[in-house]
């Protein structure tokens, strides 16, 4: 069996993981994230169609590896995702979770969870991802003091399946083959994903996400309006000084700067829109409409740009 992973599915895992474990967050408070895969079986392969982050662990400084608990809301979410997939002829083919900063493996709790699902569906699998493994290209040691194992062009994860589910937490496990689509090579995957991680770290915060985006857009709107007002005031000053001959050149330069500012802002807005696909399932109903509303304020102002520039040009 080979698990086929589309690029968007892979990036969903990376974004969800890095959101709660990145260089802007102290390693002491890095959190694990848990999600599911929706897909289908095609001949001998499992084709993943979608990936949904469902929950992240609550902070517990005394916790051991994988000490997280699904809430009733998380269980309901899992059922909703599974039911919706079934209505489209798909099903939950596996799960994934993160090990931020520690070895990619299965703990006893992981084995117990996998045994439960794999008993019902023998093809069910689990993917374990560590963003540090991807970023640093090393496998973490089994125990403190052991050396790290260097890796090359590793995507940061392994996929596991149990050998014998009847043995419960005593079951041994093996890795499952996979293929990530959407990249020319694993080297390209690693290089592009490193850049993606930088964007996630800077623009996909774990807390106060809407407030962060709202402030960003309001700041950009303020600067946008200031650029327009500043252009008009600059041209007025030139006329008053008797330097009207400079108006066309100055206006052209100012228009260039304004359009450059708008284009750069739209690049970041594209990031924000993309990140909406990486939200935990239960966040989406509340956060996405809020973000769409604040982004529409930006769109509304920018659509008036040509009209406002024309009005300024006619004045001078």
mmCIF file of C-alpha atoms in Angstrom:
data_model
loop_
_atom_site.group_PDB
_atom_site.id
_atom_site.type_symbol
_atom_site.label_atom_id
_atom_site.label_comp_id
_atom_site.label_asym_id
_atom_site.label_seq_id
_atom_site.Cartn_x
_atom_site.Cartn_y
_atom_site.Cartn_z
ATOM 1 C CA UNK A 1 0.000 0.000 0.000
ATOM 2 C CA UNK A 2 1.163 3.503 -0.862
ATOM 3 C CA UNK A 3 -0.428 6.625 0.595
ATOM 4 C CA UNK A 4 -0.759 9.428 -1.973
ATOM 5 C CA UNK A 5 -0.495 12.880 -0.393
ATOM 6 C CA UNK A 6 -1.392 16.001 -2.424
ATOM 7 C CA UNK A 7 0.643 19.156 -1.817
ATOM 8 C CA UNK A 8 -2.299 20.983 -0.194
ATOM 9 C CA UNK A 9 -2.799 18.128 2.260
ATOM 10 C CA UNK A 10 0.872 18.188 3.210
ATOM 11 C CA UNK A 11 0.860 21.964 3.692
ATOM 12 C CA UNK A 12 -2.211 21.691 5.917
ATOM 13 C CA UNK A 13 -0.259 19.488 8.308
ATOM 14 C CA UNK A 14 2.791 21.754 8.185
ATOM 15 C CA UNK A 15 0.762 24.932 8.793
ATOM 16 C CA UNK A 16 -1.266 23.445 11.636
ATOM 17 C CA UNK A 17 1.881 22.102 13.292
ATOM 18 C CA UNK A 18 4.002 25.238 12.930
ATOM 19 C CA UNK A 19 1.165 27.453 14.144
ATOM 20 C CA UNK A 20 1.575 25.911 17.599
ATOM 21 C CA UNK A 21 5.321 25.204 17.500
ATOM 22 C CA UNK A 22 7.617 27.768 15.905
ATOM 23 C CA UNK A 23 10.605 29.985 16.684
ATOM 24 C CA UNK A 24 8.387 32.778 18.016
ATOM 25 C CA UNK A 25 7.020 30.445 20.693
ATOM 26 C CA UNK A 26 9.086 29.101 23.585
ATOM 27 C CA UNK A 27 9.728 25.367 23.178
ATOM 28 C CA UNK A 28 8.384 24.902 26.696
ATOM 29 C CA UNK A 29 4.900 25.722 25.436
ATOM 30 C CA UNK A 30 4.927 23.994 22.042
ATOM 31 C CA UNK A 31 1.696 22.053 21.545
ATOM 32 C CA UNK A 32 0.744 18.942 19.627
ATOM 33 C CA UNK A 33 -1.929 19.111 16.940
ATOM 34 C CA UNK A 34 -4.247 16.336 15.833
ATOM 35 C CA UNK A 35 -6.252 15.848 12.651
ATOM 36 C CA UNK A 36 -7.741 13.380 10.178
ATOM 37 C CA UNK A 37 -7.432 12.458 6.514
ATOM 38 C CA UNK A 38 -10.340 12.048 4.122
ATOM 39 C CA UNK A 39 -9.819 9.968 1.015
ATOM 40 C CA UNK A 40 -10.491 6.776 -0.869
ATOM 41 C CA UNK A 41 -8.910 3.458 -1.810
ATOM 42 C CA UNK A 42 -7.875 3.102 -5.426
ATOM 43 C CA UNK A 43 -6.504 -0.296 -6.368
ATOM 44 C CA UNK A 44 -3.689 -0.877 -3.857
ATOM 45 C CA UNK A 45 -3.225 2.786 -2.890
ATOM 46 C CA UNK A 46 -4.903 5.166 -0.491
ATOM 47 C CA UNK A 47 -5.564 8.539 -2.093
ATOM 48 C CA UNK A 48 -5.860 11.351 0.441
ATOM 49 C CA UNK A 49 -8.209 14.090 -0.716
ATOM 50 C CA UNK A 50 -8.358 16.399 2.289
ATOM 51 C CA UNK A 51 -6.768 16.958 5.677
ATOM 52 C CA UNK A 52 -8.565 18.549 8.623
ATOM 53 C CA UNK A 53 -6.859 19.848 11.756
ATOM 54 C CA UNK A 54 -9.239 19.087 14.629
ATOM 55 C CA UNK A 55 -7.620 19.979 17.941
ATOM 56 C CA UNK A 56 -4.441 20.961 19.750
ATOM 57 C CA UNK A 57 -3.440 19.877 23.215
ATOM 58 C CA UNK A 58 -4.012 22.149 26.175
ATOM 59 C CA UNK A 59 -0.876 23.416 27.831
ATOM 60 C CA UNK A 60 0.290 21.194 30.684
ATOM 61 C CA UNK A 61 3.926 21.689 31.667
ATOM 62 C CA UNK A 62 3.834 18.413 33.627
ATOM 63 C CA UNK A 63 2.509 16.443 30.663
ATOM 64 C CA UNK A 64 4.300 13.475 29.153
ATOM 65 C CA UNK A 65 4.498 12.705 25.446
ATOM 66 C CA UNK A 66 1.094 12.704 23.756
ATOM 67 C CA UNK A 67 -0.812 13.718 26.877
ATOM 68 C CA UNK A 68 -3.795 15.262 25.177
ATOM 69 C CA UNK A 69 -7.489 14.499 25.363
ATOM 70 C CA UNK A 70 -10.226 14.874 22.797
ATOM 71 C CA UNK A 71 -13.188 16.884 24.035
ATOM 72 C CA UNK A 72 -16.783 16.017 23.263
ATOM 73 C CA UNK A 73 -16.708 18.834 20.708
ATOM 74 C CA UNK A 74 -13.676 17.227 19.038
ATOM 75 C CA UNK A 75 -15.426 13.863 18.851
ATOM 76 C CA UNK A 76 -18.489 15.516 17.314
ATOM 77 C CA UNK A 77 -16.240 17.279 14.817
ATOM 78 C CA UNK A 78 -14.675 13.953 13.822
ATOM 79 C CA UNK A 79 -18.145 12.505 13.224
ATOM 80 C CA UNK A 80 -19.248 15.527 11.175
ATOM 81 C CA UNK A 81 -16.171 15.295 8.966
ATOM 82 C CA UNK A 82 -16.625 11.541 8.512
ATOM 83 C CA UNK A 83 -20.341 11.871 7.696
ATOM 84 C CA UNK A 84 -19.724 14.678 5.204
ATOM 85 C CA UNK A 85 -16.990 12.650 3.521
ATOM 86 C CA UNK A 86 -19.268 9.594 3.280
ATOM 87 C CA UNK A 87 -21.913 11.728 1.540
ATOM 88 C CA UNK A 88 -19.310 12.353 -1.201
ATOM 89 C CA UNK A 89 -18.257 8.729 -1.534
ATOM 90 C CA UNK A 90 -15.131 9.224 0.598
ATOM 91 C CA UNK A 91 -14.230 8.165 4.119
ATOM 92 C CA UNK A 92 -11.769 8.759 6.947
ATOM 93 C CA UNK A 93 -8.688 6.869 5.795
ATOM 94 C CA UNK A 94 -6.307 7.811 8.593
ATOM 95 C CA UNK A 95 -5.212 10.343 11.178
ATOM 96 C CA UNK A 96 -2.212 12.545 11.854
ATOM 97 C CA UNK A 97 -0.666 14.318 14.786
ATOM 98 C CA UNK A 98 2.495 16.231 15.566
ATOM 99 C CA UNK A 99 5.501 15.597 17.757
ATOM 100 C CA UNK A 100 6.943 19.121 17.943
ATOM 101 C CA UNK A 101 10.616 18.859 18.810
ATOM 102 C CA UNK A 102 10.766 15.147 19.549
ATOM 103 C CA UNK A 103 11.148 11.828 17.779
ATOM 104 C CA UNK A 104 8.783 10.685 15.066
ATOM 105 C CA UNK A 105 7.461 7.431 16.476
ATOM 106 C CA UNK A 106 4.345 5.922 18.064
ATOM 107 C CA UNK A 107 3.832 6.229 21.790
ATOM 108 C CA UNK A 108 1.668 3.755 23.702
ATOM 109 C CA UNK A 109 -1.208 6.220 23.494
ATOM 110 C CA UNK A 110 -0.696 6.534 19.726
ATOM 111 C CA UNK A 111 -0.700 2.744 19.390
ATOM 112 C CA UNK A 112 -3.902 2.482 21.412
ATOM 113 C CA UNK A 113 -5.662 5.053 19.226
ATOM 114 C CA UNK A 114 -4.417 3.454 16.029
ATOM 115 C CA UNK A 115 -5.402 -0.037 17.185
ATOM 116 C CA UNK A 116 -8.962 1.160 17.814
ATOM 117 C CA UNK A 117 -9.369 2.526 14.278
ATOM 118 C CA UNK A 118 -7.271 -0.070 12.469
ATOM 119 C CA UNK A 119 -9.337 -2.884 13.989
ATOM 120 C CA UNK A 120 -12.383 -1.442 12.213
ATOM 121 C CA UNK A 121 -10.439 -0.584 9.050
ATOM 122 C CA UNK A 122 -7.219 -2.574 8.486
ATOM 123 C CA UNK A 123 -5.961 0.054 6.013
ATOM 124 C CA UNK A 124 -6.230 2.868 8.543
ATOM 125 C CA UNK A 125 -2.893 4.565 9.240
ATOM 126 C CA UNK A 126 -1.437 7.416 11.236
ATOM 127 C CA UNK A 127 1.083 10.062 10.187
ATOM 128 C CA UNK A 128 3.420 11.631 12.754
ATOM 129 C CA UNK A 129 5.020 14.975 11.859
ATOM 130 C CA UNK A 130 7.767 16.922 13.604
ATOM 131 C CA UNK A 131 8.429 20.407 12.154
ATOM 132 C CA UNK A 132 11.915 20.419 13.691
ATOM 133 C CA UNK A 133 12.765 17.263 11.736
ATOM 134 C CA UNK A 134 11.816 19.059 8.530
ATOM 135 C CA UNK A 135 13.529 22.348 9.365
ATOM 136 C CA UNK A 136 16.781 20.939 10.749
ATOM 137 C CA UNK A 137 16.810 17.708 8.695
ATOM 138 C CA UNK A 138 17.627 15.519 11.678
ATOM 139 C CA UNK A 139 15.890 12.680 13.472
ATOM 140 C CA UNK A 140 15.682 13.367 17.177
ATOM 141 C CA UNK A 141 17.474 10.911 19.504
ATOM 142 C CA UNK A 142 15.655 8.100 21.268
ATOM 143 C CA UNK A 143 16.755 9.434 24.622
ATOM 144 C CA UNK A 144 18.669 12.366 26.037
ATOM 145 C CA UNK A 145 22.366 12.114 25.340
ATOM 146 C CA UNK A 146 22.032 10.042 22.185
ATOM 147 C CA UNK A 147 23.225 11.642 18.933
ATOM 148 C CA UNK A 148 20.853 13.101 16.342
ATOM 149 C CA UNK A 149 20.653 11.265 13.041
ATOM 150 C CA UNK A 150 21.247 13.475 9.970
ATOM 151 C CA UNK A 151 18.626 13.316 7.232
ATOM 152 C CA UNK A 152 18.450 14.601 3.668
ATOM 153 C CA UNK A 153 15.376 15.977 1.905
ATOM 154 C CA UNK A 154 13.066 14.528 4.542
ATOM 155 C CA UNK A 155 9.470 15.887 4.678
ATOM 156 C CA UNK A 156 9.388 15.723 8.478
ATOM 157 C CA UNK A 157 7.114 12.747 8.971
ATOM 158 C CA UNK A 158 6.592 9.002 8.837
ATOM 159 C CA UNK A 159 3.415 7.008 8.305
ATOM 160 C CA UNK A 160 2.752 4.020 10.552
ATOM 161 C CA UNK A 161 0.530 0.956 10.615
ATOM 162 C CA UNK A 162 0.261 -1.717 13.306
ATOM 163 C CA UNK A 163 1.361 -5.294 12.689
ATOM 164 C CA UNK A 164 -1.265 -6.934 14.917
ATOM 165 C CA UNK A 165 -4.056 -4.807 16.408
ATOM 166 C CA UNK A 166 -5.133 -7.607 18.755
ATOM 167 C CA UNK A 167 -2.044 -6.965 20.881
ATOM 168 C CA UNK A 168 -3.301 -3.533 21.894
ATOM 169 C CA UNK A 169 -0.611 -1.193 23.215
ATOM 170 C CA UNK A 170 1.898 -4.059 22.927
ATOM 171 C CA UNK A 171 1.485 -4.130 19.145
ATOM 172 C CA UNK A 172 4.559 -3.530 17.030
ATOM 173 C CA UNK A 173 4.352 -1.263 14.010
ATOM 174 C CA UNK A 174 5.952 -0.590 10.647
ATOM 175 C CA UNK A 175 6.261 2.358 8.294
ATOM 176 C CA UNK A 176 4.019 2.767 5.258
ATOM 177 C CA UNK A 177 5.155 3.942 1.828
ATOM 178 C CA UNK A 178 3.939 7.326 0.628
ATOM 179 C CA UNK A 179 4.233 9.736 -2.281
ATOM 180 C CA UNK A 180 3.794 13.499 -2.039
ATOM 181 C CA UNK A 181 2.425 15.055 -5.217
ATOM 182 C CA UNK A 182 2.929 18.608 -6.449
ATOM 183 C CA UNK A 183 6.719 18.823 -6.260
ATOM 184 C CA UNK A 184 9.403 18.052 -8.819
ATOM 185 C CA UNK A 185 11.661 16.541 -6.167
ATOM 186 C CA UNK A 186 11.967 16.113 -2.423
ATOM 187 C CA UNK A 187 14.686 18.744 -2.460
ATOM 188 C CA UNK A 188 12.224 21.224 -3.942
ATOM 189 C CA UNK A 189 9.630 20.208 -1.363
ATOM 190 C CA UNK A 190 12.006 20.907 1.521
ATOM 191 C CA UNK A 191 13.173 24.252 0.108
ATOM 192 C CA UNK A 192 9.675 25.518 -0.659
ATOM 193 C CA UNK A 193 8.292 24.310 2.653
ATOM 194 C CA UNK A 194 11.016 26.107 4.581
ATOM 195 C CA UNK A 195 9.805 29.352 2.993
ATOM 196 C CA UNK A 196 6.202 28.400 3.724
ATOM 197 C CA UNK A 197 7.096 27.863 7.384
ATOM 198 C CA UNK A 198 8.421 31.421 7.577
ATOM 199 C CA UNK A 199 5.059 32.758 6.337
ATOM 200 C CA UNK A 200 3.149 30.560 8.776
ATOM 201 C CA UNK A 201 5.354 31.704 11.653
ATOM 202 C CA UNK A 202 4.796 35.369 10.797
ATOM 203 C CA UNK A 203 1.172 35.398 9.663
ATOM 204 C CA UNK A 204 -0.664 32.452 11.253
ATOM 205 C CA UNK A 205 -0.653 33.011 15.036
ATOM 206 C CA UNK A 206 -2.070 30.445 17.416
ATOM 207 C CA UNK A 207 -3.915 33.063 19.513
ATOM 208 C CA UNK A 208 -5.900 36.220 18.691
ATOM 209 C CA UNK A 209 -5.837 35.324 15.037
ATOM 210 C CA UNK A 210 -8.701 37.563 13.919
ATOM 211 C CA UNK A 211 -7.467 40.449 16.032
ATOM 212 C CA UNK A 212 -4.034 40.093 14.399
ATOM 213 C CA UNK A 213 -5.496 40.206 10.899
ATOM 214 C CA UNK A 214 -7.849 43.040 11.788
ATOM 215 C CA UNK A 215 -4.941 45.163 13.047
ATOM 216 C CA UNK A 216 -2.888 44.328 9.960
ATOM 217 C CA UNK A 217 -5.663 45.409 7.578
ATOM 218 C CA UNK A 218 -6.522 48.533 9.555
ATOM 219 C CA UNK A 219 -2.848 49.535 9.568
ATOM 220 C CA UNK A 220 -2.671 48.995 5.816
ATOM 221 C CA UNK A 221 -5.873 50.975 5.251
ATOM 222 C CA UNK A 222 -4.496 53.841 7.322
ATOM 223 C CA UNK A 223 -1.274 53.889 5.309
ATOM 224 C CA UNK A 224 -3.158 53.580 2.014
ATOM 225 C CA UNK A 225 -5.287 56.621 2.802
ATOM 226 C CA UNK A 226 -2.218 58.494 4.047
ATOM 227 C CA UNK A 227 -0.415 57.824 0.752
ATOM 228 C CA UNK A 228 -3.306 59.263 -1.227
ATOM 229 C CA UNK A 229 -3.650 62.281 1.032
ATOM 230 C CA UNK A 230 0.108 62.806 1.089
ATOM 231 C CA UNK A 231 0.236 62.740 -2.710
ATOM 232 C CA UNK A 232 -2.424 65.426 -2.992
ATOM 233 C CA UNK A 233 -0.757 67.602 -0.352
ATOM 234 C CA UNK A 234 2.640 67.216 -2.045
ATOM 235 C CA UNK A 235 1.239 68.290 -5.409
ATOM 236 C CA UNK A 236 -0.550 71.231 -3.799
ATOM 237 C CA UNK A 237 2.728 72.360 -2.276
ATOM 238 C CA UNK A 238 4.474 72.158 -5.640
ATOM 239 C CA UNK A 239 1.816 74.327 -7.275
ATOM 240 C CA UNK A 240 1.965 76.841 -4.454
ATOM 241 C CA UNK A 241 5.748 77.069 -4.869
ATOM 242 C CA UNK A 242 5.369 77.667 -8.593
ATOM 243 C CA UNK A 243 6.799 74.275 -9.522
ATOM 244 C CA UNK A 244 3.809 73.006 -11.485
ATOM 245 C CA UNK A 245 6.142 71.637 -14.140
ATOM 246 C CA UNK A 246 7.169 68.929 -11.679
ATOM 247 C CA UNK A 247 3.602 67.727 -11.128
ATOM 248 C CA UNK A 248 3.475 65.029 -13.872
ATOM 249 C CA UNK A 249 6.748 63.439 -12.785
ATOM 250 C CA UNK A 250 5.924 63.550 -9.067
ATOM 251 C CA UNK A 251 2.405 62.245 -9.659
ATOM 252 C CA UNK A 252 3.770 59.369 -11.734
ATOM 253 C CA UNK A 253 6.271 58.463 -8.992
ATOM 254 C CA UNK A 254 3.628 58.630 -6.268
ATOM 255 C CA UNK A 255 1.214 56.489 -8.248
ATOM 256 C CA UNK A 256 3.988 53.917 -8.707
ATOM 257 C CA UNK A 257 4.644 53.831 -4.951
ATOM 258 C CA UNK A 258 0.942 53.500 -4.132
ATOM 259 C CA UNK A 259 0.415 50.658 -6.577
ATOM 260 C CA UNK A 260 3.544 48.916 -5.276
ATOM 261 C CA UNK A 261 2.187 49.201 -1.727
ATOM 262 C CA UNK A 262 -1.172 47.776 -2.823
ATOM 263 C CA UNK A 263 0.484 44.866 -4.661
ATOM 264 C CA UNK A 264 2.681 43.984 -1.666
ATOM 265 C CA UNK A 265 -0.335 44.090 0.640
ATOM 266 C CA UNK A 266 -2.293 41.785 -1.649
ATOM 267 C CA UNK A 267 0.517 39.223 -1.434
ATOM 268 C CA UNK A 268 0.106 39.109 2.359
ATOM 269 C CA UNK A 269 -3.670 39.036 2.025
ATOM 270 C CA UNK A 270 -3.277 36.000 -0.229
ATOM 271 C CA UNK A 271 -1.401 34.348 2.670
ATOM 272 C CA UNK A 272 -4.235 35.190 5.043
ATOM 273 C CA UNK A 273 -6.839 33.730 2.684
ATOM 274 C CA UNK A 274 -4.773 30.575 2.227
ATOM 275 C CA UNK A 275 -4.388 30.138 5.983
ATOM 276 C CA UNK A 276 -8.164 29.948 6.380
ATOM 277 C CA UNK A 277 -7.892 26.451 4.887
ATOM 278 C CA UNK A 278 -5.542 25.447 7.692
ATOM 279 C CA UNK A 279 -7.742 26.445 10.615
ATOM 280 C CA UNK A 280 -9.001 23.813 12.996
ATOM 281 C CA UNK A 281 -12.401 22.654 11.819
ATOM 282 C CA UNK A 282 -14.253 24.102 14.805
ATOM 283 C CA UNK A 283 -12.677 27.538 14.295
ATOM 284 C CA UNK A 284 -13.842 27.998 10.745
ATOM 285 C CA UNK A 285 -17.467 28.942 11.283
ATOM 286 C CA UNK A 286 -16.536 31.855 13.520
ATOM 287 C CA UNK A 287 -13.205 33.070 12.160
ATOM 288 C CA UNK A 288 -13.649 32.848 8.381
ATOM 289 C CA UNK A 289 -16.671 35.231 8.182
ATOM 290 C CA UNK A 290 -14.861 37.703 10.444
ATOM 291 C CA UNK A 291 -11.728 37.622 8.314
ATOM 292 C CA UNK A 292 -13.739 37.920 5.095
ATOM 293 C CA UNK A 293 -15.462 40.996 6.515
ATOM 294 C CA UNK A 294 -12.236 42.785 7.397
ATOM 295 C CA UNK A 295 -10.666 41.867 4.032
ATOM 296 C CA UNK A 296 -13.717 43.272 2.252
ATOM 297 C CA UNK A 297 -12.973 46.668 3.844
ATOM 298 C CA UNK A 298 -9.583 46.637 2.153
ATOM 299 C CA UNK A 299 -11.077 45.539 -1.185
ATOM 300 C CA UNK A 300 -13.713 48.256 -1.007
ATOM 301 C CA UNK A 301 -11.109 50.997 -0.531
ATOM 302 C CA UNK A 302 -8.680 49.704 -3.132
ATOM 303 C CA UNK A 303 -11.362 49.377 -5.823
ATOM 304 C CA UNK A 304 -11.719 53.165 -5.582
ATOM 305 C CA UNK A 305 -8.020 53.699 -6.281
ATOM 306 C CA UNK A 306 -8.251 54.463 -10.008
ATOM 307 C CA UNK A 307 -11.114 56.901 -9.425
ATOM 308 C CA UNK A 308 -9.238 58.703 -6.662
ATOM 309 C CA UNK A 309 -6.051 58.917 -8.723
ATOM 310 C CA UNK A 310 -8.040 60.336 -11.622
ATOM 311 C CA UNK A 311 -9.581 62.937 -9.333
ATOM 312 C CA UNK A 312 -6.131 63.978 -8.080
ATOM 313 C CA UNK A 313 -4.765 64.152 -11.612
ATOM 314 C CA UNK A 314 -7.612 66.394 -12.767
ATOM 315 C CA UNK A 315 -6.935 68.797 -9.916
ATOM 316 C CA UNK A 316 -3.433 69.437 -11.125
#
